[in-house]
CSV table of C-alpha atoms and ligand atoms in Angstrom, one decimal:
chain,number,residue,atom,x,y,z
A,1,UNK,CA,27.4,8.4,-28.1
A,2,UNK,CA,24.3,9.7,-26.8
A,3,UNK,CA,23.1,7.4,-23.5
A,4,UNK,CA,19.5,6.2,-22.8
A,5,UNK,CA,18.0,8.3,-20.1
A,6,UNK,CA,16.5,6.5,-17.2
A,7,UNK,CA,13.7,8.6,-15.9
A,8,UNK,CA,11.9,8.1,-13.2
A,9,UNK,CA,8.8,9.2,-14.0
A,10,UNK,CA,8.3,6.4,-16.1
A,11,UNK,CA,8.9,4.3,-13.6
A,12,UNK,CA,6.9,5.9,-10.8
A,13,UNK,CA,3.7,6.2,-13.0
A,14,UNK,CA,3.5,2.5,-13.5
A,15,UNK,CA,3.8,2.1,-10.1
A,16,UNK,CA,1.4,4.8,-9.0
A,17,UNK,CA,-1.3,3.1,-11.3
A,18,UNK,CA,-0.6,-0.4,-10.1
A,19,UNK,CA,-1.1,1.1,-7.0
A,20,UNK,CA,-4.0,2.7,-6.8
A,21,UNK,CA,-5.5,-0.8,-8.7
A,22,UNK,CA,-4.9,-2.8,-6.1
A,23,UNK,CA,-5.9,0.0,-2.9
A,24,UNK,CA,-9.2,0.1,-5.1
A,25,UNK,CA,-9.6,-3.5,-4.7
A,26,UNK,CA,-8.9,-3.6,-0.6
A,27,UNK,CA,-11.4,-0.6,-0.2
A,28,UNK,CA,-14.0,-2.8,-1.9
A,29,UNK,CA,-12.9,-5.3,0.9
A,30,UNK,CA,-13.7,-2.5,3.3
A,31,UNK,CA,-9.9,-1.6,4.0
A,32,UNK,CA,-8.4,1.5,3.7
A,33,UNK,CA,-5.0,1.0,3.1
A,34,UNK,CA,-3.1,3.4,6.1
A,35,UNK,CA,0.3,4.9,6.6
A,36,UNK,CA,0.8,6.5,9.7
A,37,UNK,CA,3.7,9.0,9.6
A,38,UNK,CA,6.3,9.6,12.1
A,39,UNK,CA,8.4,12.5,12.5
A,40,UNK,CA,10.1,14.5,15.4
A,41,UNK,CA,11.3,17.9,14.7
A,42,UNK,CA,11.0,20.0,11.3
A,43,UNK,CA,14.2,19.2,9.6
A,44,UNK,CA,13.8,20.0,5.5
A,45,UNK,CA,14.4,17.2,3.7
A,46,UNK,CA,12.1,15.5,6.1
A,47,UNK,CA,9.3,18.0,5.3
A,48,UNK,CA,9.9,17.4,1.6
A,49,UNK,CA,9.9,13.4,1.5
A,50,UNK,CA,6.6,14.1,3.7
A,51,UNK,CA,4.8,16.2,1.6
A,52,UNK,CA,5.5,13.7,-1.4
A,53,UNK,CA,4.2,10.6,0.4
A,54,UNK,CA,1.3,12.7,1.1
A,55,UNK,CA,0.7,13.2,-2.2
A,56,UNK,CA,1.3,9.8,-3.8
A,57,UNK,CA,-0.6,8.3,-1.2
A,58,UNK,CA,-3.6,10.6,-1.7
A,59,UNK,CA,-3.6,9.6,-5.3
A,60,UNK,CA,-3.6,6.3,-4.4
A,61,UNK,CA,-6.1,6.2,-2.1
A,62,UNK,CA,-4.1,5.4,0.8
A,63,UNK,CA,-5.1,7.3,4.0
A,64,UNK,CA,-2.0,9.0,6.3
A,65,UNK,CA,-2.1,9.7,9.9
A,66,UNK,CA,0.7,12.1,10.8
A,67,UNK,CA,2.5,11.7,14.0
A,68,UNK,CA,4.2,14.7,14.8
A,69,UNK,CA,6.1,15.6,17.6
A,70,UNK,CA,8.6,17.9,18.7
A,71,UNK,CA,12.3,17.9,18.5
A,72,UNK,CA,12.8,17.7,22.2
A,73,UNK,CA,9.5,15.5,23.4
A,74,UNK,CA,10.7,12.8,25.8
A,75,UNK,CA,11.8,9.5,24.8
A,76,UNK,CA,9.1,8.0,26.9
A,77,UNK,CA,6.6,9.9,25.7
A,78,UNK,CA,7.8,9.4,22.2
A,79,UNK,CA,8.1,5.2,22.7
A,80,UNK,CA,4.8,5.0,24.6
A,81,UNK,CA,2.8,7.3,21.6
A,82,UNK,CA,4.6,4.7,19.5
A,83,UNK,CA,3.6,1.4,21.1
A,84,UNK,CA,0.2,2.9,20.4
A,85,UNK,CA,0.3,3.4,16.7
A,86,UNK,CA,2.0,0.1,16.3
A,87,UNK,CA,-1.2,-2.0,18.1
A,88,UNK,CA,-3.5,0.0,16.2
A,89,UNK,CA,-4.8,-2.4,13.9
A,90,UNK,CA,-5.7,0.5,11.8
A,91,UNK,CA,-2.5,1.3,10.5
A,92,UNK,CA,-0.6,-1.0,8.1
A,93,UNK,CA,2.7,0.6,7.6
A,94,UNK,CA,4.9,3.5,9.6
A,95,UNK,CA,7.4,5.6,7.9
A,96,UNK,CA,9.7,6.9,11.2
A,97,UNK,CA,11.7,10.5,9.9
A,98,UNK,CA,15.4,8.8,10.5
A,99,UNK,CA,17.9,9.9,12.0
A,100,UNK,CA,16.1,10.5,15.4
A,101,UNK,CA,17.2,13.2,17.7
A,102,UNK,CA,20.1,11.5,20.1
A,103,UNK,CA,17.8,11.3,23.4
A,104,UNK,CA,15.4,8.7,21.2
A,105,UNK,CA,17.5,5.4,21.6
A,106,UNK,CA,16.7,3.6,17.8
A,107,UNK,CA,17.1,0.4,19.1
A,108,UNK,CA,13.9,0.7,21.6
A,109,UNK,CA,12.2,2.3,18.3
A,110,UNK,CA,13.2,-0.7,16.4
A,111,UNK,CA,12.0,-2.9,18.9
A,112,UNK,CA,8.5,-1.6,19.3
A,113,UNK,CA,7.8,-1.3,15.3
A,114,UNK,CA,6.1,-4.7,13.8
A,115,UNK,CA,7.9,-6.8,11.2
A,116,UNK,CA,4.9,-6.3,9.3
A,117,UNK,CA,4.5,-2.2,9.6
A,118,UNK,CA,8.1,-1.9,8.8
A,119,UNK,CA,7.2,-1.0,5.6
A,120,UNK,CA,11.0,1.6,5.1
A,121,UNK,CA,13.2,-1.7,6.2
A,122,UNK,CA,14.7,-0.2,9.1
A,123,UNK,CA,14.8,-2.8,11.6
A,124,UNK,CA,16.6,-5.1,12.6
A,125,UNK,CA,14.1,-8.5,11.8
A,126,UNK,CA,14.0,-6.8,8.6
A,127,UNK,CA,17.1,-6.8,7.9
A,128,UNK,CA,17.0,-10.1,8.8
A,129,UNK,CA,14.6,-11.5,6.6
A,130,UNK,CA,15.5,-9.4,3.4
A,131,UNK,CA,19.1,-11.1,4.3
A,132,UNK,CA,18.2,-14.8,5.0
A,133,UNK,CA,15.2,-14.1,2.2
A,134,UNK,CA,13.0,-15.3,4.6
A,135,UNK,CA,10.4,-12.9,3.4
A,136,UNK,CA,7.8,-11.5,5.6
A,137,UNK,CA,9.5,-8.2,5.6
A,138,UNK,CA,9.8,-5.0,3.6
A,139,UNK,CA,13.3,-3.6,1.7
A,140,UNK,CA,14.1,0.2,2.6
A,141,UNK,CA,12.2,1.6,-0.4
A,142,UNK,CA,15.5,3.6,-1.7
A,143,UNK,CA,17.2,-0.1,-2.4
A,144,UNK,CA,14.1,-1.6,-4.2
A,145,UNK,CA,13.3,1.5,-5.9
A,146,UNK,CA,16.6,0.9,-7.7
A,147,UNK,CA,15.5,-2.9,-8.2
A,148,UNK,CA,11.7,-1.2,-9.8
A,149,UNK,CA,14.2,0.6,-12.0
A,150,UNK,CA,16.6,-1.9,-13.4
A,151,UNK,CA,13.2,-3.7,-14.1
A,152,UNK,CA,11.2,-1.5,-15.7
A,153,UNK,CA,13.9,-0.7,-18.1
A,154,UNK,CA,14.4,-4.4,-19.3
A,155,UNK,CA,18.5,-4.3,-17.7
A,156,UNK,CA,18.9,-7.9,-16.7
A,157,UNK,CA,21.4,-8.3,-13.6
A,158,UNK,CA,21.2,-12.0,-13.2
A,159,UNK,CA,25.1,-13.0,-14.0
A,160,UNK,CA,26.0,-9.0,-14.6
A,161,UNK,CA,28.6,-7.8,-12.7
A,162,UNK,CA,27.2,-5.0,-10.5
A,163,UNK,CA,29.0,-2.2,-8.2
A,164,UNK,CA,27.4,-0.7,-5.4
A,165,UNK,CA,28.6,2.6,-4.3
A,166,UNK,CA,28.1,2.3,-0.3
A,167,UNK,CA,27.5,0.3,2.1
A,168,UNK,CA,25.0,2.3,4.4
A,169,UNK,CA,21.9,-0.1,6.0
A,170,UNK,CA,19.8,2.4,4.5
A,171,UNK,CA,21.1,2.2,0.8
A,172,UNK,CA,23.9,0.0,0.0
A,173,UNK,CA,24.2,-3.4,1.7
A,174,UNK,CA,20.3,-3.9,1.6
A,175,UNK,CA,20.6,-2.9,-2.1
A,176,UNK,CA,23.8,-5.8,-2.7
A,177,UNK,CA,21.0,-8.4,-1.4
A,178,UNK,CA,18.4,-7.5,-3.4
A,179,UNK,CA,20.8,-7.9,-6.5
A,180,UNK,CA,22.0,-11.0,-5.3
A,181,UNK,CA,19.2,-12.4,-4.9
A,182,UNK,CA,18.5,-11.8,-8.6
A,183,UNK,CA,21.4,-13.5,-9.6
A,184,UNK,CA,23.7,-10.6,-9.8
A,185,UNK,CA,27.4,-10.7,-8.9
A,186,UNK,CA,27.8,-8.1,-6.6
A,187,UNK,CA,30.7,-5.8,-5.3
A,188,UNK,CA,30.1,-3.4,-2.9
A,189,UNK,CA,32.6,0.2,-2.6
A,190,UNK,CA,33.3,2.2,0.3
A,191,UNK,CA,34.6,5.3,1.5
A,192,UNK,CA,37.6,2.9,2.1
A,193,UNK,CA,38.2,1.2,-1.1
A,194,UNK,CA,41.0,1.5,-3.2
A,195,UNK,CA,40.4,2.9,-6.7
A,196,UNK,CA,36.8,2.1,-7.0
A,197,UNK,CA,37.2,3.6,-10.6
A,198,UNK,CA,38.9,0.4,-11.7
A,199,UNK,CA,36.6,-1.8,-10.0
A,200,UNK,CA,33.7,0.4,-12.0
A,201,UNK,CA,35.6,-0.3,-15.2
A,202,UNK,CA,35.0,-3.6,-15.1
A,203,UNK,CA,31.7,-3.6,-14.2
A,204,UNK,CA,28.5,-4.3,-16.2
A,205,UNK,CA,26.2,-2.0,-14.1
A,206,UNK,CA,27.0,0.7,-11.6
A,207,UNK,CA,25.3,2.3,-8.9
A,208,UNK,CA,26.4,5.0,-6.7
A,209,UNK,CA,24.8,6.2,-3.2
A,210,UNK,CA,28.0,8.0,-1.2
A,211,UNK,CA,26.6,11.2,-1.4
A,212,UNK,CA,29.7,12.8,-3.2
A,213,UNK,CA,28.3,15.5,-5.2
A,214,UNK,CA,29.5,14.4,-9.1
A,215,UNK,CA,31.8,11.7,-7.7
A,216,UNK,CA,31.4,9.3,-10.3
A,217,UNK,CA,33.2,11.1,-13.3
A,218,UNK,CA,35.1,10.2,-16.4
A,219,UNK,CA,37.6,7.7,-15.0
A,220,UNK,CA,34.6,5.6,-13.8
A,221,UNK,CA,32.8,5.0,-16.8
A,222,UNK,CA,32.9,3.1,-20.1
A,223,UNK,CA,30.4,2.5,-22.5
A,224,UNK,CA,28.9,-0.6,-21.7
A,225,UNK,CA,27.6,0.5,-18.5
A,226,UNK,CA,24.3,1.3,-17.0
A,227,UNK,CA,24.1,3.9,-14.2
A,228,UNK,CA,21.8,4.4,-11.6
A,229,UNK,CA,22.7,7.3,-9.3
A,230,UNK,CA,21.2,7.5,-5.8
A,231,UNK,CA,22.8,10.2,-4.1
A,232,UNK,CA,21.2,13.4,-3.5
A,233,UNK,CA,23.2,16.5,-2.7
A,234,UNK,CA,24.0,20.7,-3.2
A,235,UNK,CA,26.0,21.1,-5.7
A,236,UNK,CA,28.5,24.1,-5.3
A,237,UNK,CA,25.8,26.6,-7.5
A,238,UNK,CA,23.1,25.2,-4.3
A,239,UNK,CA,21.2,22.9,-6.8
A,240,UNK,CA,20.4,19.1,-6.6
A,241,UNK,CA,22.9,17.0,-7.9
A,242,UNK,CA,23.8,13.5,-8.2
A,243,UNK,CA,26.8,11.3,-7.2
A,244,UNK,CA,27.3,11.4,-11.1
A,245,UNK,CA,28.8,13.7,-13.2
A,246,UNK,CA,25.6,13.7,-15.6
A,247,UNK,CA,26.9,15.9,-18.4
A,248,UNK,CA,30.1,13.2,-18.5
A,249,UNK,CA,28.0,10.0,-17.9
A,250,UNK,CA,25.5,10.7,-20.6
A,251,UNK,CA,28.4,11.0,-23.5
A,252,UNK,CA,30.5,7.9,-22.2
A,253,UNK,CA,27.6,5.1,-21.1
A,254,UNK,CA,25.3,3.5,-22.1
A,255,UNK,CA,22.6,4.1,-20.0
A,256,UNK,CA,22.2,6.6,-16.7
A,257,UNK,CA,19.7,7.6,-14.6
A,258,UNK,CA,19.9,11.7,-13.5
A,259,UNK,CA,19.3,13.6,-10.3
A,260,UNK,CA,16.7,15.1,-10.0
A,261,UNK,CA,14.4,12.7,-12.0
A,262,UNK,CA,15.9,9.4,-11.5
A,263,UNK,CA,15.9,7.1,-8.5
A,264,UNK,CA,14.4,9.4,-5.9
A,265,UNK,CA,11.1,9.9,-7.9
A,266,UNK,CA,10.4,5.6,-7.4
A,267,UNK,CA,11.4,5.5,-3.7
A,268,UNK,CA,8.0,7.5,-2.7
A,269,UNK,CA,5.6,4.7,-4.7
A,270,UNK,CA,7.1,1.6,-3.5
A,271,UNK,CA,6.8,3.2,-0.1
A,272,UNK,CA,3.1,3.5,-1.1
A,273,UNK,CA,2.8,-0.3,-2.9
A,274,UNK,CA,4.3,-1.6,0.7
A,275,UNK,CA,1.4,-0.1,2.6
A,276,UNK,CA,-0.5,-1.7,0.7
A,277,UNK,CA,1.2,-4.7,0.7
A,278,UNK,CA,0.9,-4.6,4.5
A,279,UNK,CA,-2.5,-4.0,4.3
A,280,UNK,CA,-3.4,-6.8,1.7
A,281,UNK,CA,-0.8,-9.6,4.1
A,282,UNK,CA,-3.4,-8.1,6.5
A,283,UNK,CA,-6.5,-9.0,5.0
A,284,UNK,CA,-5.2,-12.5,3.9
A,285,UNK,CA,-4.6,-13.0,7.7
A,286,UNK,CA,-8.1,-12.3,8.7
A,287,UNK,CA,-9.7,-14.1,6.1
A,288,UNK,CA,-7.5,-17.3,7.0
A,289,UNK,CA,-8.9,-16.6,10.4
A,290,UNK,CA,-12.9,-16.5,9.2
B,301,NAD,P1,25.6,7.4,4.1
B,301,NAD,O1,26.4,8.6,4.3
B,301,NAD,O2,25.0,6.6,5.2
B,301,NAD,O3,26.5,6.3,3.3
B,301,NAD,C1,27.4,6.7,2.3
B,301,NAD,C2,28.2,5.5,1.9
B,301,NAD,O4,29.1,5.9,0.8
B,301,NAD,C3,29.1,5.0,3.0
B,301,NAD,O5,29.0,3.6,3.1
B,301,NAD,C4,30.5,5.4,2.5
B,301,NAD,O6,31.5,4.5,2.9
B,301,NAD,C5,30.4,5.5,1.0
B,301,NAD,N1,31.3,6.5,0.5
B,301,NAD,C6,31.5,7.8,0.8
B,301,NAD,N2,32.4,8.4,0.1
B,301,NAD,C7,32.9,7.4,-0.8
B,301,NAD,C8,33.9,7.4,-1.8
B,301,NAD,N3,34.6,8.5,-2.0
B,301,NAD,N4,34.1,6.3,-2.5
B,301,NAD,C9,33.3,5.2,-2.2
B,301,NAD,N5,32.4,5.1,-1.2
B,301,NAD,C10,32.2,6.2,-0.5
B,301,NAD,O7,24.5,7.8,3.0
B,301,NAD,P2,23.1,7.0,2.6
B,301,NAD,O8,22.1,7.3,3.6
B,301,NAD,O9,23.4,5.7,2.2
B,301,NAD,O10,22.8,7.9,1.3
B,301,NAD,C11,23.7,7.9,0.2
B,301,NAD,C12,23.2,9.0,-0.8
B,301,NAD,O11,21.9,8.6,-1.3
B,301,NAD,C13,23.0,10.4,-0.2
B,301,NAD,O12,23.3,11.3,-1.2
B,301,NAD,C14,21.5,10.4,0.1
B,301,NAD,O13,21.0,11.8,0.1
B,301,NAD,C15,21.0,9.6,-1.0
B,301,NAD,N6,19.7,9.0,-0.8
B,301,NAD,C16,18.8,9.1,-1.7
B,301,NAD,C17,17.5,8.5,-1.6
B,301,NAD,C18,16.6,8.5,-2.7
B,301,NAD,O14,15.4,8.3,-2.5
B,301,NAD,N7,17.0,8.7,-3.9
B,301,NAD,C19,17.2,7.9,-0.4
B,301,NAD,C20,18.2,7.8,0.7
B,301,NAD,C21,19.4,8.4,0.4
């Protein structure tokens, strides 16, 4: 058996088009759609999720402001440069480089960032309202990029049975809502689970983010399955690989996403489709007020 490939690409390109549609249309409301980006110190992985959101948000006509600061500026000088940027009615959305050096307390970060500019999920009223689906909020992109994927490709999740590999805030538990709320029965795994292979086995869909390079091998998979792999780490020859062993997955299942070229290719555009969804809440709240 040979297993449908999930790319990204497809995915992202849909998005990227929707995308720069509807920033066209708030431009010709005289809004530039704006991220402001926030990052403390030079770590790599930082840098290269950067440089993508520049990108994407270039092509889609989404204006950046780049907030960069030092790995050892002072918190207060961090939290008061960031009180600023979230009253400037300017900016729609912030992306805050996570996790911040120790001296920058997160919850005093989390407590200055607006529901509404929150556009990555982190904080807590976020949280909240992607849990009580309140709305009002935005998912962490990496969850509802999994969400854009399972969509595009037609795999239904309402009454599938669906495992979740981790249970980070970033990842995994926002991830289990967002299936739930689409009707999905949902399991979640964790570093201490017992024999999460079985619990795979018997599920309809799985998807991994524990960041354990090629975790997800033989024993885990059966053919009915579709796979989404999140995780993103150096395998032992130093390149990118998955959670999943591809080579395996793609034999045994029926459908898998791979590393590179899967998951993390989506998480950059809906980062991009909530600034503008920031920005268009914004201009429905001032036209209320007209
Ligand atoms: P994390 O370290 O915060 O969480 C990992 C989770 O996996 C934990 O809940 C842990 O209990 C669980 N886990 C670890 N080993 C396990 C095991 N053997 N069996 C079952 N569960 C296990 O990581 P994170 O921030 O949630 O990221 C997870 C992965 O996703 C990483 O590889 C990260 O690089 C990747 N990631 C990808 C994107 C993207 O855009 N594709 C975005 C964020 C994170």
């Amino acid at each position: 058996m040979t297993s449908q490939i999930l790319k990204g690409a497809d995915v992202a390109a849909k998005l990227n088009e929707e995308n720069r549609q509807r920033a066209e249309a708030l431009q010709h409301m005289g809004l530039t759609p704006t991220l402001a980006i926030i990052r403390v110190g030079e770590r790599e992985d930082d840098l290269a999720y950067e440089r993508s959101a520049l990108k994407r948000c270039a092509n889609a006509g989404v204006a950046v402001k780049q907030y960069i600061f030092p790995a050892d500026v002072p918190e207060v000088e961090f939290l008061s440069k960031l009180r600023r940027i979230a009253r400037d009615r300017s900016i729609h959305g912030c992306l805050i480089f996570r996790p911040l050096p120790k001296h920058i307390d997160d919850a005093k970060v989390c407590a200055i960032l607006p529901l509404e500019k929150d556009v990555d999920g982190i904080t807590p009223a976020a949280m909240s309202a992607l849990y009580a689906g309140t709305g009002g909020g935005f998912a962490p992109c990496t969850a509802q990029a999994c969400i854009e994927m399972l969509d595009h490709y037609q795999i239904p999740c309402a009454g599938k049975r669906v495992v979740v590999i981790g249970r980070s805030l970033v990842v995994g538990k926002p991830l289990a809502m967002l299936l739930m709320a689409r009707d999905a029965t949902v399991m979640v795994c964790h570093s201490k689970t017992p024999d999460t292979a079985a619990i795979c086995r018997n599920a309809d869909i799985v998807i991994s983010a524990a960041g354990r390079a090629k975790m997800v091998g033989m024993r885990y998979m059966i053919p009915r399955h579709t796979v989404l792999d999140v995780g993103i780490n150096v395998g032992e020859d130093g390149q990118l690989v998955g959670d999943v062993d591809f080579d395996a997955a793609s034999q045994v299942v029926h459908a898998v996403s791979p590393v590179p070229g899967g998951v993390g290719t989506v998480t950059c555009s809906v980062l991009v489709r909530h600034v503008i969804e920031a920005a268009e809440r914004r201009a429905a709240k001032l036209l209320i007020k007209k």
